[in-house]
mmCIF file of N, CA and C and ligand atoms in Angstrom:
data_model
loop_
_atom_site.group_PDB
_atom_site.id
_atom_site.type_symbol
_atom_site.label_atom_id
_atom_site.label_comp_id
_atom_site.label_asym_id
_atom_site.label_seq_id
_atom_site.Cartn_x
_atom_site.Cartn_y
_atom_site.Cartn_z
ATOM 1 N N MET A 394 24.409 -111.764 28.389
ATOM 2 C CA MET A 394 24.638 -111.124 27.105
ATOM 3 C C MET A 394 24.931 -109.640 27.345
ATOM 4 N N SER A 395 25.982 -109.212 26.711
ATOM 5 C CA SER A 395 26.300 -107.791 26.880
ATOM 6 C C SER A 395 26.114 -107.065 25.557
ATOM 7 N N GLU A 396 25.558 -105.945 25.672
ATOM 8 C CA GLU A 396 25.294 -105.142 24.487
ATOM 9 C C GLU A 396 26.123 -103.873 24.597
ATOM 10 N N LEU A 397 26.894 -103.622 23.540
ATOM 11 C CA LEU A 397 27.683 -102.394 23.564
ATOM 12 C C LEU A 397 26.780 -101.219 23.214
ATOM 13 N N ARG A 398 26.738 -100.296 24.099
ATOM 14 C CA ARG A 398 25.913 -99.101 23.836
ATOM 15 C C ARG A 398 26.800 -97.877 23.990
ATOM 16 N N GLU A 399 26.600 -96.988 23.068
ATOM 17 C CA GLU A 399 27.335 -95.737 23.209
ATOM 18 C C GLU A 399 26.753 -94.962 24.373
ATOM 19 N N GLN A 400 27.642 -94.543 25.217
ATOM 20 C CA GLN A 400 27.167 -93.787 26.364
ATOM 21 C C GLN A 400 26.917 -92.340 25.948
ATOM 22 N N ALA A 401 25.726 -91.889 26.193
ATOM 23 C CA ALA A 401 25.394 -90.511 25.830
ATOM 24 C C ALA A 401 26.150 -89.553 26.742
ATOM 25 N N ASP A 402 26.597 -88.449 26.164
ATOM 26 C CA ASP A 402 27.223 -87.416 26.984
ATOM 27 C C ASP A 402 26.174 -86.864 27.942
ATOM 28 N N PRO A 403 26.603 -86.502 29.142
ATOM 29 C CA PRO A 403 25.630 -85.872 30.050
ATOM 30 C C PRO A 403 25.216 -84.523 29.478
ATOM 31 N N PRO A 404 24.031 -84.057 29.810
ATOM 32 C CA PRO A 404 23.609 -82.744 29.293
ATOM 33 C C PRO A 404 24.518 -81.641 29.825
ATOM 34 N N VAL A 405 24.687 -80.590 29.036
ATOM 35 C CA VAL A 405 25.476 -79.456 29.533
ATOM 36 C C VAL A 405 24.661 -78.749 30.614
ATOM 37 N N ARG A 406 25.379 -78.216 31.559
ATOM 38 C CA ARG A 406 24.732 -77.549 32.689
ATOM 39 C C ARG A 406 24.628 -76.063 32.391
ATOM 40 N N LEU A 407 23.427 -75.517 32.508
ATOM 41 C CA LEU A 407 23.237 -74.089 32.224
ATOM 42 C C LEU A 407 23.694 -73.249 33.413
ATOM 43 N N ILE A 408 24.265 -72.092 33.066
ATOM 44 C CA ILE A 408 24.666 -71.119 34.098
ATOM 45 C C ILE A 408 24.505 -69.724 33.514
ATOM 46 N N GLY A 409 24.109 -68.772 34.332
ATOM 47 C CA GLY A 409 24.072 -67.378 33.904
ATOM 48 C C GLY A 409 22.838 -66.978 33.125
ATOM 49 N N PHE A 410 21.816 -67.802 33.113
ATOM 50 C CA PHE A 410 20.534 -67.402 32.524
ATOM 51 C C PHE A 410 19.693 -66.835 33.664
ATOM 52 N N TRP A 411 19.287 -65.595 33.501
ATOM 53 C CA TRP A 411 18.668 -64.881 34.614
ATOM 54 C C TRP A 411 17.178 -64.720 34.438
ATOM 55 N N GLY A 412 16.528 -64.575 35.543
ATOM 56 C CA GLY A 412 15.103 -64.321 35.534
ATOM 57 C C GLY A 412 14.814 -62.856 35.240
ATOM 58 N N SER A 413 13.556 -62.520 35.255
ATOM 59 C CA SER A 413 13.096 -61.152 35.025
ATOM 60 C C SER A 413 11.864 -60.969 35.901
ATOM 61 N N PRO A 414 11.348 -59.763 35.970
ATOM 62 C CA PRO A 414 10.119 -59.588 36.770
ATOM 63 C C PRO A 414 8.997 -60.513 36.298
ATOM 64 N N GLU A 415 9.016 -60.846 34.976
ATOM 65 C CA GLU A 415 7.971 -61.731 34.452
ATOM 66 C C GLU A 415 8.304 -63.204 34.671
ATOM 67 N N ASN A 416 9.554 -63.508 34.849
ATOM 68 C CA ASN A 416 9.973 -64.904 34.997
ATOM 69 C C ASN A 416 10.880 -65.044 36.218
ATOM 70 N N ARG A 417 10.287 -65.411 37.310
ATOM 71 C CA ARG A 417 11.059 -65.525 38.546
ATOM 72 C C ARG A 417 11.518 -66.955 38.807
ATOM 73 N N ALA A 418 11.396 -67.801 37.777
ATOM 74 C CA ALA A 418 11.819 -69.187 37.940
ATOM 75 C C ALA A 418 13.340 -69.316 37.885
ATOM 76 N N LEU A 419 14.015 -68.269 37.378
ATOM 77 C CA LEU A 419 15.471 -68.291 37.274
ATOM 78 C C LEU A 419 16.060 -67.308 38.283
ATOM 79 N N PRO A 420 17.334 -67.510 38.651
ATOM 80 C CA PRO A 420 17.945 -66.631 39.653
ATOM 81 C C PRO A 420 18.027 -65.168 39.214
ATOM 82 N N ASN A 421 18.154 -64.304 40.197
ATOM 83 C CA ASN A 421 18.279 -62.867 39.979
ATOM 84 C C ASN A 421 19.763 -62.491 40.099
ATOM 85 N N PRO A 422 20.338 -61.862 39.058
ATOM 86 C CA PRO A 422 21.778 -61.559 39.110
ATOM 87 C C PRO A 422 22.155 -60.663 40.290
ATOM 88 N N ALA A 423 21.229 -59.828 40.731
ATOM 89 C CA ALA A 423 21.530 -58.929 41.858
ATOM 90 C C ALA A 423 21.881 -59.731 43.120
ATOM 91 N N ASP A 424 21.319 -60.934 43.232
ATOM 92 C CA ASP A 424 21.608 -61.760 44.409
ATOM 93 C C ASP A 424 23.044 -62.291 44.411
ATOM 94 N N PHE A 425 23.706 -62.224 43.252
ATOM 95 C CA PHE A 425 25.058 -62.763 43.126
ATOM 96 C C PHE A 425 26.122 -61.665 43.155
ATOM 97 N N ALA A 426 25.690 -60.408 43.183
ATOM 98 C CA ALA A 426 26.646 -59.296 43.096
ATOM 99 C C ALA A 426 27.509 -59.230 44.350
ATOM 100 N N ASP A 427 28.805 -59.111 44.125
ATOM 101 C CA ASP A 427 29.773 -59.008 45.214
ATOM 102 C C ASP A 427 30.775 -57.923 44.832
ATOM 103 N N PRO A 428 30.486 -56.666 45.215
ATOM 104 C CA PRO A 428 31.346 -55.551 44.799
ATOM 105 C C PRO A 428 32.782 -55.685 45.302
ATOM 106 N N ALA A 429 32.986 -56.484 46.335
ATOM 107 C CA ALA A 429 34.343 -56.644 46.889
ATOM 108 C C ALA A 429 35.118 -57.768 46.212
ATOM 109 N N TRP A 430 34.498 -58.396 45.226
ATOM 110 C CA TRP A 430 35.159 -59.520 44.550
ATOM 111 C C TRP A 430 36.447 -59.050 43.889
ATOM 112 N N ASP A 431 37.492 -59.780 44.131
ATOM 113 C CA ASP A 431 38.836 -59.516 43.640
ATOM 114 C C ASP A 431 38.856 -59.296 42.116
ATOM 115 N N GLU A 432 39.376 -58.135 41.685
ATOM 116 C CA GLU A 432 39.368 -57.757 40.264
ATOM 117 C C GLU A 432 40.132 -58.739 39.359
ATOM 118 N N PRO A 433 41.337 -59.171 39.728
ATOM 119 C CA PRO A 433 42.025 -60.121 38.839
ATOM 120 C C PRO A 433 41.243 -61.428 38.651
ATOM 121 N N GLU A 434 40.595 -61.904 39.715
ATOM 122 C CA GLU A 434 39.822 -63.142 39.575
ATOM 123 C C GLU A 434 38.598 -62.906 38.686
ATOM 124 N N ARG A 435 37.987 -61.746 38.848
ATOM 125 C CA ARG A 435 36.858 -61.369 38.007
ATOM 126 C C ARG A 435 37.261 -61.375 36.527
ATOM 127 N N GLN A 436 38.420 -60.781 36.254
ATOM 128 C CA GLN A 436 38.928 -60.700 34.881
ATOM 129 C C GLN A 436 39.208 -62.097 34.333
ATOM 130 N N TRP A 437 39.765 -62.930 35.172
ATOM 131 C CA TRP A 437 40.107 -64.308 34.784
ATOM 132 C C TRP A 437 38.835 -65.086 34.425
ATOM 133 N N VAL A 438 37.797 -64.936 35.219
ATOM 134 C CA VAL A 438 36.535 -65.620 34.958
ATOM 135 C C VAL A 438 35.906 -65.075 33.676
ATOM 136 N N ALA A 439 35.895 -63.747 33.515
ATOM 137 C CA ALA A 439 35.302 -63.131 32.321
ATOM 138 C C ALA A 439 36.045 -63.585 31.069
ATOM 139 N N ASP A 440 37.357 -63.670 31.156
ATOM 140 C CA ASP A 440 38.167 -64.113 30.023
ATOM 141 C C ASP A 440 37.775 -65.540 29.620
ATOM 142 N N TYR A 441 37.619 -66.391 30.606
ATOM 143 C CA TYR A 441 37.192 -67.771 30.327
ATOM 144 C C TYR A 441 35.832 -67.766 29.627
ATOM 145 N N LEU A 442 34.903 -66.993 30.164
ATOM 146 C CA LEU A 442 33.544 -66.960 29.615
ATOM 147 C C LEU A 442 33.522 -66.430 28.182
ATOM 148 N N GLU A 443 34.405 -65.489 27.879
ATOM 149 C CA GLU A 443 34.433 -64.899 26.537
ATOM 150 C C GLU A 443 35.021 -65.853 25.499
ATOM 151 N N HIS A 444 35.670 -66.913 25.950
ATOM 152 C CA HIS A 444 36.334 -67.818 25.012
ATOM 153 C C HIS A 444 35.659 -69.177 24.890
ATOM 154 N N GLY A 445 34.367 -69.238 25.188
ATOM 155 C CA GLY A 445 33.636 -70.478 24.966
ATOM 156 C C GLY A 445 33.370 -70.682 23.484
ATOM 157 N N GLN A 446 33.008 -71.889 23.128
ATOM 158 C CA GLN A 446 32.614 -72.166 21.749
ATOM 159 C C GLN A 446 31.155 -71.765 21.566
ATOM 160 N N VAL A 447 30.850 -71.275 20.373
ATOM 161 C CA VAL A 447 29.476 -70.860 20.095
ATOM 162 C C VAL A 447 28.602 -72.112 19.949
ATOM 163 N N ALA A 448 27.584 -72.208 20.788
ATOM 164 C CA ALA A 448 26.663 -73.347 20.743
ATOM 165 C C ALA A 448 25.387 -72.983 19.998
ATOM 166 N N ALA A 449 25.014 -71.719 20.011
ATOM 167 C CA ALA A 449 23.791 -71.280 19.338
ATOM 168 C C ALA A 449 23.826 -69.768 19.159
ATOM 169 N N SER A 450 23.222 -69.302 18.072
ATOM 170 C CA SER A 450 23.044 -67.870 17.826
ATOM 171 C C SER A 450 21.553 -67.605 17.721
ATOM 172 N N TRP A 451 21.101 -66.569 18.389
ATOM 173 C CA TRP A 451 19.676 -66.264 18.411
ATOM 174 C C TRP A 451 19.384 -65.013 17.601
ATOM 175 N N MET A 452 18.140 -64.873 17.152
ATOM 176 C CA MET A 452 17.768 -63.723 16.344
ATOM 177 C C MET A 452 17.798 -62.428 17.151
ATOM 178 N N GLY A 453 17.291 -62.463 18.333
ATOM 179 C CA GLY A 453 17.232 -61.240 19.131
ATOM 180 C C GLY A 453 18.356 -61.187 20.153
ATOM 181 N N SER A 454 18.707 -59.972 20.575
ATOM 182 C CA SER A 454 19.724 -59.812 21.609
ATOM 183 C C SER A 454 19.050 -59.768 22.978
ATOM 184 N N SER A 455 19.787 -60.227 23.973
ATOM 185 C CA SER A 455 19.258 -60.082 25.330
ATOM 186 C C SER A 455 19.780 -58.763 25.900
ATOM 187 N N ARG A 456 19.124 -58.274 26.920
ATOM 188 C CA ARG A 456 19.571 -57.055 27.588
ATOM 189 C C ARG A 456 20.028 -57.409 28.981
ATOM 190 N N CYS A 457 21.025 -56.675 29.442
ATOM 191 C CA CYS A 457 21.511 -56.869 30.804
ATOM 192 C C CYS A 457 20.365 -56.578 31.774
ATOM 193 N N ARG A 458 20.143 -57.493 32.723
ATOM 194 C CA ARG A 458 19.048 -57.314 33.686
ATOM 195 C C ARG A 458 19.353 -56.199 34.690
ATOM 196 N N LEU A 459 20.615 -55.787 34.745
ATOM 197 C CA LEU A 459 20.994 -54.793 35.749
ATOM 198 C C LEU A 459 21.184 -53.385 35.186
ATOM 199 N N CYS A 460 21.592 -53.264 33.901
ATOM 200 C CA CYS A 460 21.799 -51.919 33.350
ATOM 201 C C CYS A 460 21.131 -51.743 31.990
ATOM 202 N N SER A 461 20.461 -52.771 31.501
ATOM 203 C CA SER A 461 19.678 -52.718 30.257
ATOM 204 C C SER A 461 20.486 -52.581 28.977
ATOM 205 N N ARG A 462 21.808 -52.674 29.049
ATOM 206 C CA ARG A 462 22.556 -52.585 27.798
ATOM 207 C C ARG A 462 22.327 -53.854 26.973
ATOM 208 N N VAL A 463 22.450 -53.723 25.653
ATOM 209 C CA VAL A 463 22.348 -54.894 24.781
ATOM 210 C C VAL A 463 23.518 -55.811 25.116
ATOM 211 N N ASN A 464 23.211 -57.082 25.313
ATOM 212 C CA ASN A 464 24.231 -57.939 25.922
ATOM 213 C C ASN A 464 24.335 -59.312 25.266
ATOM 214 N N GLY A 465 24.396 -59.321 23.947
ATOM 215 C CA GLY A 465 24.716 -60.563 23.262
ATOM 216 C C GLY A 465 23.509 -61.344 22.776
ATOM 217 N N SER A 466 23.790 -62.225 21.806
ATOM 218 C CA SER A 466 22.707 -63.010 21.206
ATOM 219 C C SER A 466 23.139 -64.454 20.967
ATOM 220 N N ARG A 467 24.219 -64.860 21.619
ATOM 221 C CA ARG A 467 24.698 -66.232 21.390
ATOM 222 C C ARG A 467 24.839 -66.964 22.715
ATOM 223 N N ASP A 468 24.825 -68.292 22.627
ATOM 224 C CA ASP A 468 25.138 -69.130 23.779
ATOM 225 C C ASP A 468 26.526 -69.722 23.555
ATOM 226 N N LEU A 469 27.331 -69.738 24.588
ATOM 227 C CA LEU A 469 28.685 -70.288 24.509
ATOM 228 C C LEU A 469 28.790 -71.484 25.448
ATOM 229 N N THR A 470 29.727 -72.374 25.136
ATOM 230 C CA THR A 470 29.889 -73.572 25.971
ATOM 231 C C THR A 470 31.347 -74.002 26.041
ATOM 232 N N ASP A 471 31.657 -74.729 27.095
ATOM 233 C CA ASP A 471 32.956 -75.397 27.177
ATOM 234 C C ASP A 471 32.765 -76.912 27.149
ATOM 235 N N GLY A 472 31.548 -77.339 26.808
ATOM 236 C CA GLY A 472 31.253 -78.761 26.746
ATOM 237 C C GLY A 472 30.668 -79.303 28.043
ATOM 238 N N ARG A 473 30.859 -78.598 29.125
ATOM 239 C CA ARG A 473 30.322 -79.019 30.422
ATOM 240 C C ARG A 473 29.249 -78.043 30.904
ATOM 241 N N TYR A 474 29.535 -76.751 30.695
ATOM 242 C CA TYR A 474 28.589 -75.690 31.048
ATOM 243 C C TYR A 474 28.212 -74.931 29.787
ATOM 244 N N LEU A 475 27.075 -74.297 29.818
ATOM 245 C CA LEU A 475 26.622 -73.472 28.703
ATOM 246 C C LEU A 475 26.058 -72.180 29.278
ATOM 247 N N TRP A 476 26.488 -71.032 28.703
ATOM 248 C CA TRP A 476 26.097 -69.738 29.255
ATOM 249 C C TRP A 476 25.829 -68.738 28.128
ATOM 250 N N PRO A 477 25.049 -67.706 28.417
ATOM 251 C CA PRO A 477 24.850 -66.651 27.423
ATOM 252 C C PRO A 477 26.139 -65.830 27.298
ATOM 253 N N GLU A 478 26.447 -65.358 26.083
ATOM 254 C CA GLU A 478 27.731 -64.664 25.902
ATOM 255 C C GLU A 478 27.832 -63.404 26.751
ATOM 256 N N GLY A 479 26.694 -62.839 27.142
ATOM 257 C CA GLY A 479 26.727 -61.633 27.958
ATOM 258 C C GLY A 479 27.093 -61.886 29.416
ATOM 259 N N LEU A 480 27.298 -63.130 29.801
ATOM 260 C CA LEU A 480 27.598 -63.405 31.213
ATOM 261 C C LEU A 480 28.892 -62.718 31.663
ATOM 262 N N ALA A 481 29.855 -62.621 30.765
ATOM 263 C CA ALA A 481 31.119 -61.951 31.125
ATOM 264 C C ALA A 481 30.860 -60.503 31.557
ATOM 265 N N HIS A 482 29.902 -59.848 30.916
ATOM 266 C CA HIS A 482 29.565 -58.467 31.294
ATOM 267 C C HIS A 482 29.046 -58.403 32.738
ATOM 268 N N TYR A 483 28.231 -59.349 33.136
ATOM 269 C CA TYR A 483 27.734 -59.352 34.526
ATOM 270 C C TYR A 483 28.899 -59.492 35.507
ATOM 271 N N VAL A 484 29.841 -60.343 35.131
ATOM 272 C CA VAL A 484 30.996 -60.582 36.012
ATOM 273 C C VAL A 484 31.848 -59.326 36.116
ATOM 274 N N LEU A 485 32.192 -58.746 34.958
ATOM 275 C CA LEU A 485 33.090 -57.587 34.947
ATOM 276 C C LEU A 485 32.388 -56.302 35.366
ATOM 277 N N GLY A 486 31.215 -56.082 34.797
ATOM 278 C CA GLY A 486 30.539 -54.808 34.995
ATOM 279 C C GLY A 486 29.767 -54.699 36.295
ATOM 280 N N HIS A 487 29.333 -55.818 36.842
ATOM 281 C CA HIS A 487 28.470 -55.765 38.024
ATOM 282 C C HIS A 487 28.963 -56.630 39.174
ATOM 283 N N GLY A 488 30.133 -57.220 39.025
ATOM 284 C CA GLY A 488 30.662 -58.042 40.120
ATOM 285 C C GLY A 488 29.793 -59.232 40.445
ATOM 286 N N VAL A 489 29.088 -59.750 39.441
ATOM 287 C CA VAL A 489 28.250 -60.936 39.662
ATOM 288 C C VAL A 489 29.182 -62.143 39.821
ATOM 289 N N ARG A 490 29.190 -62.643 41.035
ATOM 290 C CA ARG A 490 30.110 -63.731 41.374
ATOM 291 C C ARG A 490 29.398 -65.067 41.198
ATOM 292 N N LEU A 491 29.964 -65.882 40.314
ATOM 293 C CA LEU A 491 29.320 -67.159 39.990
ATOM 294 C C LEU A 491 29.627 -68.179 41.091
ATOM 295 N N PRO A 492 28.820 -69.230 41.205
ATOM 296 C CA PRO A 492 28.998 -70.204 42.288
ATOM 297 C C PRO A 492 30.402 -70.815 42.314
ATOM 298 N N ALA A 493 30.876 -71.107 43.515
ATOM 299 C CA ALA A 493 32.229 -71.637 43.712
ATOM 300 C C ALA A 493 32.449 -72.919 42.907
ATOM 301 N N GLU A 494 31.411 -73.721 42.746
ATOM 302 C CA GLU A 494 31.547 -74.967 41.982
ATOM 303 C C GLU A 494 31.978 -74.674 40.548
ATOM 304 N N PHE A 495 31.451 -73.590 39.964
ATOM 305 C CA PHE A 495 31.840 -73.221 38.603
ATOM 306 C C PHE A 495 33.274 -72.672 38.582
ATOM 307 N N LEU A 496 33.625 -71.870 39.567
ATOM 308 C CA LEU A 496 34.992 -71.319 39.609
ATOM 309 C C LEU A 496 36.006 -72.453 39.767
ATOM 310 N N ASP A 497 35.663 -73.457 40.572
ATOM 311 C CA ASP A 497 36.540 -74.630 40.719
ATOM 312 C C ASP A 497 36.672 -75.361 39.385
ATOM 313 N N HIS A 498 35.575 -75.450 38.666
ATOM 314 C CA HIS A 498 35.579 -76.099 37.350
ATOM 315 C C HIS A 498 36.552 -75.376 36.406
ATOM 316 N N ILE A 499 36.473 -74.048 36.369
ATOM 317 C CA ILE A 499 37.375 -73.271 35.508
ATOM 318 C C ILE A 499 38.826 -73.516 35.900
ATOM 319 N N GLU A 500 39.069 -73.532 37.189
ATOM 320 C CA GLU A 500 40.449 -73.730 37.650
ATOM 321 C C GLU A 500 40.965 -75.113 37.238
ATOM 322 N N ARG A 501 40.119 -76.126 37.394
ATOM 323 C CA ARG A 501 40.527 -77.483 36.995
ATOM 324 C C ARG A 501 40.787 -77.545 35.496
ATOM 325 N N ARG A 502 39.921 -76.908 34.699
ATOM 326 C CA ARG A 502 40.103 -76.924 33.240
ATOM 327 C C ARG A 502 41.406 -76.229 32.857
ATOM 328 N N SER A 503 41.680 -75.104 33.482
ATOM 329 C CA SER A 503 42.893 -74.358 33.154
ATOM 330 C C SER A 503 44.123 -75.173 33.511
ATOM 331 N N ARG A 504 44.084 -75.815 34.670
ATOM 332 C CA ARG A 504 45.227 -76.634 35.098
ATOM 333 C C ARG A 504 45.402 -77.827 34.155
ATOM 334 N N ALA A 505 44.299 -78.436 33.743
ATOM 335 C CA ALA A 505 44.370 -79.586 32.839
ATOM 336 C C ALA A 505 44.994 -79.180 31.507
ATOM 337 N N LEU A 506 44.700 -77.970 31.035
ATOM 338 C CA LEU A 506 45.290 -77.508 29.770
ATOM 339 C C LEU A 506 46.796 -77.332 29.914
ATOM 340 N N GLU A 507 47.206 -76.775 31.056
ATOM 341 C CA GLU A 507 48.648 -76.588 31.282
ATOM 342 C C GLU A 507 49.375 -77.924 31.335
ATOM 343 N N ASP A 508 48.689 -78.954 31.823
ATOM 344 C CA ASP A 508 49.332 -80.256 32.028
ATOM 345 C C ASP A 508 49.118 -81.235 30.877
ATOM 346 N N LEU A 509 48.571 -80.767 29.753
ATOM 347 C CA LEU A 509 48.305 -81.673 28.640
ATOM 348 C C LEU A 509 49.563 -82.391 28.193
ATOM 349 N N GLU A 510 49.438 -83.698 28.024
ATOM 350 C CA GLU A 510 50.532 -84.474 27.466
ATOM 351 C C GLU A 510 50.422 -84.365 25.944
ATOM 352 N N ARG A 511 51.522 -84.050 25.292
ATOM 353 C CA ARG A 511 51.477 -83.804 23.848
ATOM 354 C C ARG A 511 52.085 -84.962 23.067
ATOM 355 N N ASP A 512 51.421 -85.342 21.978
ATOM 356 C CA ASP A 512 51.861 -86.435 21.123
ATOM 357 C C ASP A 512 51.921 -85.895 19.698
ATOM 358 N N ASP A 513 53.114 -85.809 19.134
ATOM 359 C CA ASP A 513 53.245 -85.263 17.779
ATOM 360 C C ASP A 513 53.433 -86.354 16.737
ATOM 361 N N SER A 514 53.327 -87.627 17.117
ATOM 362 C CA SER A 514 53.636 -88.709 16.179
ATOM 363 C C SER A 514 52.670 -88.725 14.982
ATOM 364 N N TRP A 515 51.399 -88.515 15.213
ATOM 365 C CA TRP A 515 50.426 -88.519 14.118
ATOM 366 C C TRP A 515 50.728 -87.384 13.135
ATOM 367 N N TRP A 516 51.027 -86.234 13.655
ATOM 368 C CA TRP A 516 51.274 -85.076 12.800
ATOM 369 C C TRP A 516 52.582 -85.217 12.040
ATOM 370 N N ARG A 517 53.581 -85.831 12.661
ATOM 371 C CA ARG A 517 54.854 -86.026 11.973
ATOM 372 C C ARG A 517 54.710 -86.930 10.759
ATOM 373 N N ARG A 518 53.759 -87.862 10.815
ATOM 374 C CA ARG A 518 53.555 -88.806 9.698
ATOM 375 C C ARG A 518 52.688 -88.207 8.585
ATOM 376 N N ALA A 519 52.044 -87.098 8.830
ATOM 377 C CA ALA A 519 51.146 -86.521 7.825
ATOM 378 C C ALA A 519 51.958 -86.032 6.620
ATOM 379 N N THR A 520 51.461 -86.334 5.417
ATOM 380 C CA THR A 520 52.172 -85.918 4.194
ATOM 381 C C THR A 520 51.319 -85.018 3.322
ATOM 382 N N GLY A 521 50.109 -84.782 3.687
ATOM 383 C CA GLY A 521 49.215 -83.943 2.875
ATOM 384 C C GLY A 521 47.794 -84.145 3.331
ATOM 385 N N PRO A 522 46.858 -83.565 2.579
ATOM 386 C CA PRO A 522 45.459 -83.601 3.029
ATOM 387 C C PRO A 522 44.752 -84.939 2.856
ATOM 388 N N THR A 523 45.363 -85.939 2.232
ATOM 389 C CA THR A 523 44.645 -87.204 2.036
ATOM 390 C C THR A 523 44.857 -88.157 3.193
HETATM 391 ZN ZN1 ZN B 1295 24.917 -54.456 32.805
#
């Protein structure tokens, strides 16, 4: 007997949530800093991070762990990863280089968007909002 079950989406993977002196269970952004990281690639990654969908808005703002500036109050996602909106600041402002697995993910997503097959048949048949 087979039972049709909806397959649950896998949980989104968190990235860019940093520890503090009080919470060392999370990574330290200073360990990821790479001042020699190529500027155009840094910009490309930050641009991607700034264009995630808003997954949650929080009451309080977080502060940058490296320079203490106010650094956002929302979580953004691309459906696979979820990050604090201030992560782009770490990338641009401090050269925080994210793991290669994430950079590969961004590259694959960007390439997939360029290669999207487009189907306009549904839209051509639309006659109004009903
Ligand atoms: Zn900062």
